[in-house]
mmCIF file of C-alpha atoms in Angstrom:
data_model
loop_
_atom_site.group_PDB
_atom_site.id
_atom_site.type_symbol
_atom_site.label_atom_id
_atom_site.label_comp_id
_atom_site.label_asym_id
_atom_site.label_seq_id
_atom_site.Cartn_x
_atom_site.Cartn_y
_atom_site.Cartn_z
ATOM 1 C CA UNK A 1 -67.750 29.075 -31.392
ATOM 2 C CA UNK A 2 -63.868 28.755 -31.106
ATOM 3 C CA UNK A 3 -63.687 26.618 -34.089
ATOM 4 C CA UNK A 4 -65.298 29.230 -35.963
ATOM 5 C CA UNK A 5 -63.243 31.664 -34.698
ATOM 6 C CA UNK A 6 -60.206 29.915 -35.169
ATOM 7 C CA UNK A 7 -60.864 28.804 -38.390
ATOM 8 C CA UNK A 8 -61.263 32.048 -39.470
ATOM 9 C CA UNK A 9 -58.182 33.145 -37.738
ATOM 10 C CA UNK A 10 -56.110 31.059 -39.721
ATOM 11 C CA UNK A 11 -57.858 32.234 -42.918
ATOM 12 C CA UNK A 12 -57.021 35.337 -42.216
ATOM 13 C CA UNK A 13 -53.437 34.616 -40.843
ATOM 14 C CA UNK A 14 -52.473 33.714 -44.619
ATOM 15 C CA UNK A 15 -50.625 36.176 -46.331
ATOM 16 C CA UNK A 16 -53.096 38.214 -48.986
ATOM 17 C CA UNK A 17 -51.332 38.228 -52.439
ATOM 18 C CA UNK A 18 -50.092 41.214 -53.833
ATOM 19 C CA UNK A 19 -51.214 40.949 -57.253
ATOM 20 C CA UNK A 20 -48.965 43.430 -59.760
ATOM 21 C CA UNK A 21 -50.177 41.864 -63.236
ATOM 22 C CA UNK A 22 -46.916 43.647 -64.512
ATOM 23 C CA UNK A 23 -44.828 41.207 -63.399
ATOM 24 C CA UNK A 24 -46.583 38.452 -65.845
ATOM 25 C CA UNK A 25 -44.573 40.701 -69.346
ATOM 26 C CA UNK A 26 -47.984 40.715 -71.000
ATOM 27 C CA UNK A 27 -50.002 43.954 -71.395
ATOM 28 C CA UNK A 28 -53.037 42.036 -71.350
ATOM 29 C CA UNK A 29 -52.483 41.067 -68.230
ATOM 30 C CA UNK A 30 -52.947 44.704 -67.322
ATOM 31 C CA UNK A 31 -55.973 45.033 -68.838
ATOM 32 C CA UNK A 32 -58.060 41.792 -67.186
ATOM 33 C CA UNK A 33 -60.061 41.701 -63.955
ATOM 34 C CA UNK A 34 -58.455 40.049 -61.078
ATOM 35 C CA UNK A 35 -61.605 39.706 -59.599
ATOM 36 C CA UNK A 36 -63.179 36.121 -58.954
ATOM 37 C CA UNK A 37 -65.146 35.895 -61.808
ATOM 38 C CA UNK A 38 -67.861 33.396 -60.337
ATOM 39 C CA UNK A 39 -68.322 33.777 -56.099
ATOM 40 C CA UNK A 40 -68.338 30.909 -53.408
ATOM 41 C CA UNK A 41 -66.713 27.843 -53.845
ATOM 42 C CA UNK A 42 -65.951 25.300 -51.306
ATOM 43 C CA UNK A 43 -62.977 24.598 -48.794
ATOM 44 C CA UNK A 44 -61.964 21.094 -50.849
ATOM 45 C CA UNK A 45 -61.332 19.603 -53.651
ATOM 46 C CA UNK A 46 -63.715 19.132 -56.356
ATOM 47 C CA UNK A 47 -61.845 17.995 -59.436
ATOM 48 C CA UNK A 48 -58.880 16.742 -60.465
ATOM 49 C CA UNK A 49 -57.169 16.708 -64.045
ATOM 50 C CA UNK A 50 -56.394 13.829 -66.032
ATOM 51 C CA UNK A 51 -53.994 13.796 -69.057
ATOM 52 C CA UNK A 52 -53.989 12.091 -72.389
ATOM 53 C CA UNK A 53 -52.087 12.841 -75.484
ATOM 54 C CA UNK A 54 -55.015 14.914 -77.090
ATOM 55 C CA UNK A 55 -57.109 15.824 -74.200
ATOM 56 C CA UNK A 56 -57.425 17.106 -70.947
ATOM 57 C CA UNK A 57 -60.514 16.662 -68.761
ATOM 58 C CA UNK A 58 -61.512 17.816 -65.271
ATOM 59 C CA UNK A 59 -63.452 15.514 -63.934
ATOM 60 C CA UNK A 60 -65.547 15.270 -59.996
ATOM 61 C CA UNK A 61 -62.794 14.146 -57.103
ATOM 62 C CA UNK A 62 -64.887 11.079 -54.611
ATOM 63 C CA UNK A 63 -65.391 13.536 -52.342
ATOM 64 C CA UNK A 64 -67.417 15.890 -54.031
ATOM 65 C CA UNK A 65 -69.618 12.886 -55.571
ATOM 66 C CA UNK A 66 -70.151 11.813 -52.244
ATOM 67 C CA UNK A 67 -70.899 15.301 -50.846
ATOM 68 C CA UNK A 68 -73.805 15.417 -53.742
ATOM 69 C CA UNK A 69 -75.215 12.107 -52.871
ATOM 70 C CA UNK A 70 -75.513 13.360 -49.218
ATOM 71 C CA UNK A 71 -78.093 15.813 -50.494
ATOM 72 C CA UNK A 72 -79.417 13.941 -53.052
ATOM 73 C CA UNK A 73 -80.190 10.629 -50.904
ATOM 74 C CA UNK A 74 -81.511 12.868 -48.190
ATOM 75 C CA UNK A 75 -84.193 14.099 -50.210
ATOM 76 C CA UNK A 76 -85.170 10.800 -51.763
ATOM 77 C CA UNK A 77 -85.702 9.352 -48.212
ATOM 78 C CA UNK A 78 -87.338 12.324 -46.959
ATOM 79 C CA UNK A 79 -89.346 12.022 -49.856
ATOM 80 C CA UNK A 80 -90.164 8.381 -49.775
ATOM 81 C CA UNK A 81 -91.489 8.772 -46.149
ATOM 82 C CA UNK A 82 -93.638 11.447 -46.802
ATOM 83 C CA UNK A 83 -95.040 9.438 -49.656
ATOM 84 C CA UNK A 84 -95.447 6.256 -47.301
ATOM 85 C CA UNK A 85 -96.797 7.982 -44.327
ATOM 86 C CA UNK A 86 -99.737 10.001 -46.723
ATOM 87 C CA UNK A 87 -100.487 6.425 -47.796
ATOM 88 C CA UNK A 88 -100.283 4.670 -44.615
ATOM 89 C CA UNK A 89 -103.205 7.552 -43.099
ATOM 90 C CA UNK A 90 -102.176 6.684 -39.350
ATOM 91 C CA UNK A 91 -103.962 8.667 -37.332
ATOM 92 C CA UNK A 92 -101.090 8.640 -35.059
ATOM 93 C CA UNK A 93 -99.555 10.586 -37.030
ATOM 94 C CA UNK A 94 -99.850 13.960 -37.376
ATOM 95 C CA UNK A 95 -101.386 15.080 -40.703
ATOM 96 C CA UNK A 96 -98.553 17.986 -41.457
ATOM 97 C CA UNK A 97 -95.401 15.386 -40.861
ATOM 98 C CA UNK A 98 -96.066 13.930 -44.785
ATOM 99 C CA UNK A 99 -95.761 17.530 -46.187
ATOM 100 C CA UNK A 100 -93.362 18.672 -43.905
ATOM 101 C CA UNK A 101 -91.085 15.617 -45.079
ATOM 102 C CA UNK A 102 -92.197 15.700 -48.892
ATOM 103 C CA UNK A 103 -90.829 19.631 -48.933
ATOM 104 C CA UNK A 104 -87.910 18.845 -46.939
ATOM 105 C CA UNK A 105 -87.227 15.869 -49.762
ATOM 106 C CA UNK A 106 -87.863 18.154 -52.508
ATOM 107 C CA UNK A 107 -85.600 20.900 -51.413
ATOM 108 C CA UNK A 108 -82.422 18.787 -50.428
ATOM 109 C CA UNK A 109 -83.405 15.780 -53.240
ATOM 110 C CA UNK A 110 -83.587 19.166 -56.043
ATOM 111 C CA UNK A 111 -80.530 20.873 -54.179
ATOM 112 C CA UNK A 112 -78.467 17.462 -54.424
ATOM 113 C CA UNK A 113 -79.739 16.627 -58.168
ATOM 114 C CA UNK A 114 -78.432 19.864 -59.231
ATOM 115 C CA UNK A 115 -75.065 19.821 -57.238
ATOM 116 C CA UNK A 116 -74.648 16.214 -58.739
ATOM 117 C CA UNK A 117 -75.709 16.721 -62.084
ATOM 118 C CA UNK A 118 -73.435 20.319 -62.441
ATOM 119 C CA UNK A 119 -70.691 19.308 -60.563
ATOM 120 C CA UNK A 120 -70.049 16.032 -62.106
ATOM 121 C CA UNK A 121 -70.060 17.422 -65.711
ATOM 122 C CA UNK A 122 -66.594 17.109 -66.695
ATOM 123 C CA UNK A 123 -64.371 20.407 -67.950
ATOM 124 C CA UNK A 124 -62.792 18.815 -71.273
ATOM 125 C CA UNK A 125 -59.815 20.470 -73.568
ATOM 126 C CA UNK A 126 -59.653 18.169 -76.825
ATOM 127 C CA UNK A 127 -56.839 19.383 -79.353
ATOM 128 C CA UNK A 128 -58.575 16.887 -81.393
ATOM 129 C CA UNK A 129 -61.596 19.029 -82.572
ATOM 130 C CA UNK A 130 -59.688 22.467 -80.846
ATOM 131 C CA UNK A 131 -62.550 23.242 -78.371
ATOM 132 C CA UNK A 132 -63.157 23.780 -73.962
ATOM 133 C CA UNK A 133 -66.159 23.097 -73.090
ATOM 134 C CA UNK A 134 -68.275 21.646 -70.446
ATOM 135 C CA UNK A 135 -70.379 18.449 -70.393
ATOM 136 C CA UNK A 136 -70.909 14.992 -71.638
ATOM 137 C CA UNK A 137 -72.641 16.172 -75.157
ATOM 138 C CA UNK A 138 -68.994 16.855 -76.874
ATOM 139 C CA UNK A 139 -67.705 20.156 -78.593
ATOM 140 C CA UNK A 140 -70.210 23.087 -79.645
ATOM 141 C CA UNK A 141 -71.220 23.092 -83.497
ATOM 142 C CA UNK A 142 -71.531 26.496 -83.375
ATOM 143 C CA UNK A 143 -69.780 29.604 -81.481
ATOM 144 C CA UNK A 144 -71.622 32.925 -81.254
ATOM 145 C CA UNK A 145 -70.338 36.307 -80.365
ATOM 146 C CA UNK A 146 -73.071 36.243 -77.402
ATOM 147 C CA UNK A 147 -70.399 35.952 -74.835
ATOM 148 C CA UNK A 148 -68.247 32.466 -74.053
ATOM 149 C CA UNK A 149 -70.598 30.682 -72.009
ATOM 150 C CA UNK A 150 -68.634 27.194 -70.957
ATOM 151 C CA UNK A 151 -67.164 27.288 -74.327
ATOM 152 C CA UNK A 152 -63.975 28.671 -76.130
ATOM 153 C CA UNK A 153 -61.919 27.417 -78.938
ATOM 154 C CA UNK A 154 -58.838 26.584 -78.139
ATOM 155 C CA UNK A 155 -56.834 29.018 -80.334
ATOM 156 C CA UNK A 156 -58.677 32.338 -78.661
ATOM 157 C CA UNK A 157 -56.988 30.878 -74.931
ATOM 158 C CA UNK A 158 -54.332 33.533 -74.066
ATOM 159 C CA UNK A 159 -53.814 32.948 -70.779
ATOM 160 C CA UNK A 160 -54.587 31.075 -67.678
ATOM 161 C CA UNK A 161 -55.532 32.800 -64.348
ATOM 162 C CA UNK A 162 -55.518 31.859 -60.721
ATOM 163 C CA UNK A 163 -57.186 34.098 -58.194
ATOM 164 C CA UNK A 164 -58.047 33.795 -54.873
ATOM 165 C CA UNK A 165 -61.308 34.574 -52.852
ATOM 166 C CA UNK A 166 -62.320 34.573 -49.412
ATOM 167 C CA UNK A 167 -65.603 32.792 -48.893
ATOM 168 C CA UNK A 168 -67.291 33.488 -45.196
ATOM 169 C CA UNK A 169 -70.185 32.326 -43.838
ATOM 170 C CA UNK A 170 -71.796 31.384 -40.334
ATOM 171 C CA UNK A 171 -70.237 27.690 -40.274
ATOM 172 C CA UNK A 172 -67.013 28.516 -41.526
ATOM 173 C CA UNK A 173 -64.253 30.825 -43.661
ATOM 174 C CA UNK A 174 -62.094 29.616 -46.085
ATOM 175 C CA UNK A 175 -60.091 30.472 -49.179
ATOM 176 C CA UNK A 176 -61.281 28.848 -52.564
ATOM 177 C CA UNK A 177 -59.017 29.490 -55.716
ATOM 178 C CA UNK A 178 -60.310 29.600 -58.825
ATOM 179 C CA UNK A 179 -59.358 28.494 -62.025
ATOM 180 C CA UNK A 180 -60.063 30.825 -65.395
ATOM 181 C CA UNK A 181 -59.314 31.176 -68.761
ATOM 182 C CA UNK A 182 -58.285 34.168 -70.354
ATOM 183 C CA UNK A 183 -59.264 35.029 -73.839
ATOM 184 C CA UNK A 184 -57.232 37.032 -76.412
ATOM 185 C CA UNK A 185 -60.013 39.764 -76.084
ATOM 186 C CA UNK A 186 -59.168 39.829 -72.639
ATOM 187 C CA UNK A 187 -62.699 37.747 -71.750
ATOM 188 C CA UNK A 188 -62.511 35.568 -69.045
ATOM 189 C CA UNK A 189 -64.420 31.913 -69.115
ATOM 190 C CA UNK A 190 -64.531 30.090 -65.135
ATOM 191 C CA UNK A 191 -63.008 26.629 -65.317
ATOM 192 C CA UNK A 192 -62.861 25.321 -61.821
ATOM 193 C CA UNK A 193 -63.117 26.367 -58.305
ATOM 194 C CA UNK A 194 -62.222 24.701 -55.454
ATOM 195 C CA UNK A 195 -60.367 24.748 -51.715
ATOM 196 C CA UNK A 196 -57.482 23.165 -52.581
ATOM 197 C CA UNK A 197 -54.596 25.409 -53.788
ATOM 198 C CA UNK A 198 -51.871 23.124 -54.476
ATOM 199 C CA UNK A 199 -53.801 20.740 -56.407
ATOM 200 C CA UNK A 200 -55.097 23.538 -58.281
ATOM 201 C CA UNK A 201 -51.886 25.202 -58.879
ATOM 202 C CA UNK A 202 -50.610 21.336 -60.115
ATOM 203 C CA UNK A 203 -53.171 20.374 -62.606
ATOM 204 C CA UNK A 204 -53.389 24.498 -63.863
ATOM 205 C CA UNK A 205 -49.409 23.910 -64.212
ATOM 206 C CA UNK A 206 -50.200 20.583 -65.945
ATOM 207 C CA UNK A 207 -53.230 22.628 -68.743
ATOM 208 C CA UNK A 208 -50.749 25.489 -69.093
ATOM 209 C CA UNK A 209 -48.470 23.022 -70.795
ATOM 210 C CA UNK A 210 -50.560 21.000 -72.363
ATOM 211 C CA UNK A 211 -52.246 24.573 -73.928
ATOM 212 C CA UNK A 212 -49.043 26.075 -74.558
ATOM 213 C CA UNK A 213 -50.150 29.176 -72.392
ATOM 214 C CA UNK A 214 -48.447 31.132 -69.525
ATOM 215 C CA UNK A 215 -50.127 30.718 -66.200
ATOM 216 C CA UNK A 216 -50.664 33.197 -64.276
ATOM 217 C CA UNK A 217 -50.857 32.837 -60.883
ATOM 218 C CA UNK A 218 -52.210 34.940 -58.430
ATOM 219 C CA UNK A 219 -52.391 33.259 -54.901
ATOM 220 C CA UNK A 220 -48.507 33.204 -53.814
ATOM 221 C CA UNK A 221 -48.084 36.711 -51.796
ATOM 222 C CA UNK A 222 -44.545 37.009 -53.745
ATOM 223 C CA UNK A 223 -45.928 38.674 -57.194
#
């Protein structure tokens, strides 16, 4: 119980950014949300940007591969012992245990495929063929007016945006910082999200150049 609380004491002890989008000189900065644009997140890293001469790519930190795995390998087990004990028919055994473990399996096994198979996908900006977008399948063919999805052409980024949001639960509070894209029709399109500010900050700092777009950042208390 102290942990918790002081966990969330020092959440809370951080000083809560003014945000005055004035101070970026750009009146669309006036005019987007400074909402989080997707809630949760978590309280570490989960990506990290690498650099090449025509792209940039966010791709899954160890950490968070390992954290999916967790899930993922926990299921599988609890899976493959329900499976053995239903075909072992030990009387010994009590004849709920297989589907208690089988459910168990499914729920953390689906939970960790999921987590693994989103989380992994890697957040790519190729000047090469001018697109963001998420996922191992390349660049979109085709761009509808439906709303940007995980997808944007590279020309219609105005902006980057950092905001902050407080996640709370009943293990733990945190901050996680999120990373966006701003659109020149003031849409916003979620990039990353994760617990680690100053890495976040860094490889935003890193896409902002390589873009040729301001950043604007949101999670320093001195706007």
């Amino acid at each position: 119980m102290f942990n918790k609380l002081a966990t969330a004491l020092k959440a809370l002890a951080e000083p809560a950014p003014t945000i005055d989008p004035a101070t970026f000189g750009d009146p669309l900065a006036l005019d987007v949300s400074w909402e989080p644009l997707k809630r949760g997140g978590t309280n570490f890293a989960t990506h990290r940007l690498s650099v090449s001469l025509q792209r940039c790519a966010f791709r899954a930190t160890w950490g968070a591969i390992i954290f999916y795995l967790i899930f993922l390998v926990s299921g599988l087990a609890a899976s493959g012992v329900g499976v053995y004990l239903l075909m072992d028919g030990d009387d010994a055994t009590p004849w709920f245990a297989p589907l208690v473990l089988l459910a168990f399996g499914a729920l953390f096994g689906g939970v960790g495929g999921a987590l693994f198979f989103f989380g992994t996908r890697p957040v790519v900006f190729d000047r090469q063929f001018g697109w963001f977008y998420k996922g191992h399948g390349g660049p979109p063919m085709a761009y509808t007016d439906d709303g940007p999805g995980d997808a944007a052409r590279l020309v219609d980024i105005h902006a980057l945006q950092i905001v902050r949001e407080y996640v709370s639960s009943n293990d733990s509070s945190y901050y996680s910082y999120e990373l966006n894209l701003v659109l020149g029709d003031g849409k916003r399109v979620a990039v990353v999200d994760h617990g680690n500010r100053q890495r976040l900050r860094d490889d935003a700092a890193q896409l902002a150049e390589f873009l040729d777009v301001p950043l604007w950042d949101a999670t320093t208390p001195a706007l």
